[in-house]
Amino acid sequence: FTYTAWINPRTGGEKGGGRIINKGNGSFVVQKKWTIRYAGIEIALRRSTRDSYFNTVSNSITMGSWQFLAVTYNGTTGNGKLYRGIANGNVTEMIGNGGDSGAGSFISDAEWPMLIGNAITNDRTFDGLIDEVRIYNRVLNRSELQSVMNTPVG
């Protein structure tokens, strides 16, 4: 899958983990999350044996500024990547700060809502603005991400 969004964060959000996108039941048993954490970005996906997660180094996003973010995840290979771009600039892969492709089957989250800007528990509010969220059921390459960044919704 690929998630993309333009964000303009004021802070890291509620409890230092404001959600850009969250899908799950809030119990940490079933959850996908795309989060601002320590002024970096984190994606986590729940799996039956060991969770998949990928994150960037701290301070890899700019507070108070619009920026394009994208996360891609290939469920077959377990490869996840995080990207960032700015208006009139290029989309670049963000420097990773660790991660784990996980193990076991993915836990279905089909029955749970997808939220933008918070968790289902309403305790991970995104502090800032989120715009032009797009969700794809496949991995987009860097060229496609560049096109998405430069093409307004609608």
Coordinates of C-alpha atoms in Angstrom, one line a residue:
F1 CA 0.0 0.0 0.0
T2 CA 0.9 3.7 -0.2
Y3 CA -0.4 6.5 2.0
T4 CA 0.3 10.1 1.0
A5 CA -0.6 13.4 2.7
W6 CA 0.4 17.1 2.9
I7 CA 0.9 18.0 6.6
N8 CA 1.8 21.2 8.5
P9 CA 2.4 20.1 12.1
R10 CA 2.6 22.6 15.0
T11 CA 3.9 20.0 17.4
G12 CA 4.3 16.2 17.7
G13 CA 0.7 16.0 18.7
E14 CA -1.1 14.6 21.7
K15 CA 1.2 12.4 23.9
G16 CA 4.0 12.9 21.5
G17 CA 2.4 10.6 18.9
G18 CA -0.1 12.5 16.9
R19 CA -1.7 10.3 14.2
I20 CA -1.7 11.2 10.6
I21 CA -3.7 8.0 9.7
N22 CA -4.8 5.3 12.2
K23 CA -6.8 2.2 11.4
G24 CA -7.7 -0.3 14.2
N25 CA -9.6 -0.9 17.4
G26 CA -7.3 1.0 19.7
S27 CA -6.2 -2.1 21.7
F28 CA -2.8 -2.5 20.0
V29 CA -4.0 -5.9 19.0
V30 CA -5.3 -4.7 15.6
Q31 CA -3.8 -1.5 14.3
K32 CA -2.0 0.3 11.5
K33 CA -0.7 3.7 12.4
W34 CA 1.2 6.5 10.7
T35 CA 2.4 8.8 13.4
I36 CA 4.6 11.9 14.1
R37 CA 6.9 10.8 16.9
Y38 CA 9.9 12.8 18.2
A39 CA 9.6 15.1 15.1
G40 CA 10.1 12.1 12.9
I41 CA 7.7 9.7 11.2
E42 CA 6.7 6.2 12.3
I43 CA 4.6 3.5 10.6
A44 CA 3.5 0.4 12.5
L45 CA 1.6 -2.6 11.3
R46 CA 0.3 -5.4 13.6
R47 CA 1.3 -8.9 12.8
S48 CA 0.6 -12.2 14.6
T49 CA 4.1 -13.0 15.7
R50 CA 6.1 -9.7 15.5
D51 CA 4.9 -6.3 14.4
S52 CA 6.3 -4.5 11.4
Y53 CA 7.5 -0.9 12.0
F54 CA 9.7 1.7 10.3
N55 CA 10.7 5.1 11.5
T56 CA 12.9 8.0 10.6
V57 CA 15.5 9.9 12.6
S58 CA 14.2 12.5 15.1
N59 CA 13.8 16.0 13.7
S60 CA 13.3 14.8 10.1
I61 CA 10.2 16.9 9.6
T62 CA 9.8 20.6 10.0
M63 CA 7.2 22.0 12.5
G64 CA 5.1 24.9 11.2
S65 CA 5.8 24.2 7.5
W66 CA 3.9 22.4 4.8
Q67 CA 5.5 19.2 3.6
F68 CA 4.5 16.2 1.5
L69 CA 4.8 12.8 3.2
A70 CA 4.4 9.3 1.8
V71 CA 4.8 5.8 3.2
T72 CA 4.9 2.7 1.1
Y73 CA 4.7 -0.9 2.3
N74 CA 5.1 -4.1 0.3
G75 CA 3.4 -6.9 2.3
T76 CA 5.1 -9.6 0.2
T77 CA 8.7 -8.5 0.9
G78 CA 8.1 -6.7 4.2
N79 CA 9.8 -3.6 2.8
G80 CA 8.6 -0.2 4.0
K81 CA 9.8 3.2 3.0
L82 CA 9.1 6.8 4.1
Y83 CA 9.4 9.8 1.8
R84 CA 9.3 13.6 2.2
G85 CA 8.9 16.4 -0.3
I86 CA 8.3 20.2 -0.2
A87 CA 6.5 22.3 -2.7
N88 CA 8.5 22.9 -5.9
G89 CA 11.0 20.3 -4.7
N90 CA 11.8 16.6 -5.1
V91 CA 10.4 13.7 -3.2
T92 CA 13.3 12.0 -1.4
E93 CA 13.5 8.9 0.8
M94 CA 13.8 9.8 4.5
I95 CA 16.7 8.5 6.5
G96 CA 15.6 5.5 8.5
N97 CA 16.3 5.0 12.2
G98 CA 15.6 1.3 12.4
G99 CA 12.7 -0.9 11.7
D100 CA 11.6 -4.5 11.5
S101 CA 9.7 -6.2 8.7
G102 CA 7.9 -8.3 11.3
A103 CA 6.8 -11.9 11.2
G104 CA 3.6 -13.8 11.0
S105 CA 0.4 -13.0 9.2
F106 CA -1.2 -9.6 9.3
I107 CA -4.1 -9.3 11.7
S108 CA -7.2 -8.2 9.8
D109 CA -8.4 -4.7 10.5
A110 CA -11.2 -4.8 7.9
E111 CA -13.9 -4.1 10.4
W112 CA -12.3 -1.1 12.0
P113 CA -12.5 2.5 10.8
M114 CA -9.7 4.4 9.2
L115 CA -9.2 7.8 10.9
I116 CA -7.3 10.9 9.8
G117 CA -5.8 13.0 12.5
N118 CA -6.4 10.9 15.6
A119 CA -6.7 7.3 17.0
I120 CA -10.0 5.6 17.7
T121 CA -9.4 6.2 21.4
N122 CA -9.3 10.0 20.7
D123 CA -6.0 10.4 22.6
R124 CA -3.5 10.9 19.8
T125 CA -4.7 14.1 18.2
F126 CA -2.6 15.5 15.3
D127 CA -1.7 19.1 16.2
G128 CA -1.7 20.9 12.9
L129 CA -3.2 20.7 9.4
I130 CA -3.5 17.6 7.2
D131 CA -4.5 17.9 3.5
E132 CA -4.8 15.9 0.4
V133 CA -4.7 12.4 2.0
R134 CA -4.5 9.7 -0.7
I135 CA -4.6 5.9 -0.1
Y136 CA -3.4 3.4 -2.7
N137 CA -3.6 -0.4 -2.6
R138 CA -0.1 -0.8 -4.1
V139 CA 3.4 0.5 -3.7
L140 CA 4.0 3.7 -5.7
N141 CA 7.6 4.3 -6.9
R142 CA 9.4 7.6 -6.4
S143 CA 8.4 9.0 -9.9
E144 CA 4.7 8.3 -9.1
L145 CA 5.1 9.9 -5.7
Q146 CA 6.6 13.0 -7.3
S147 CA 3.6 13.2 -9.7
V148 CA 1.1 12.7 -6.7
M149 CA 2.9 15.5 -4.8
N150 CA 2.7 17.9 -7.8
T151 CA -0.9 17.1 -8.7
P152 CA -3.7 18.7 -6.6
V153 CA -6.7 16.6 -5.6
G154 CA -9.8 17.3 -7.6

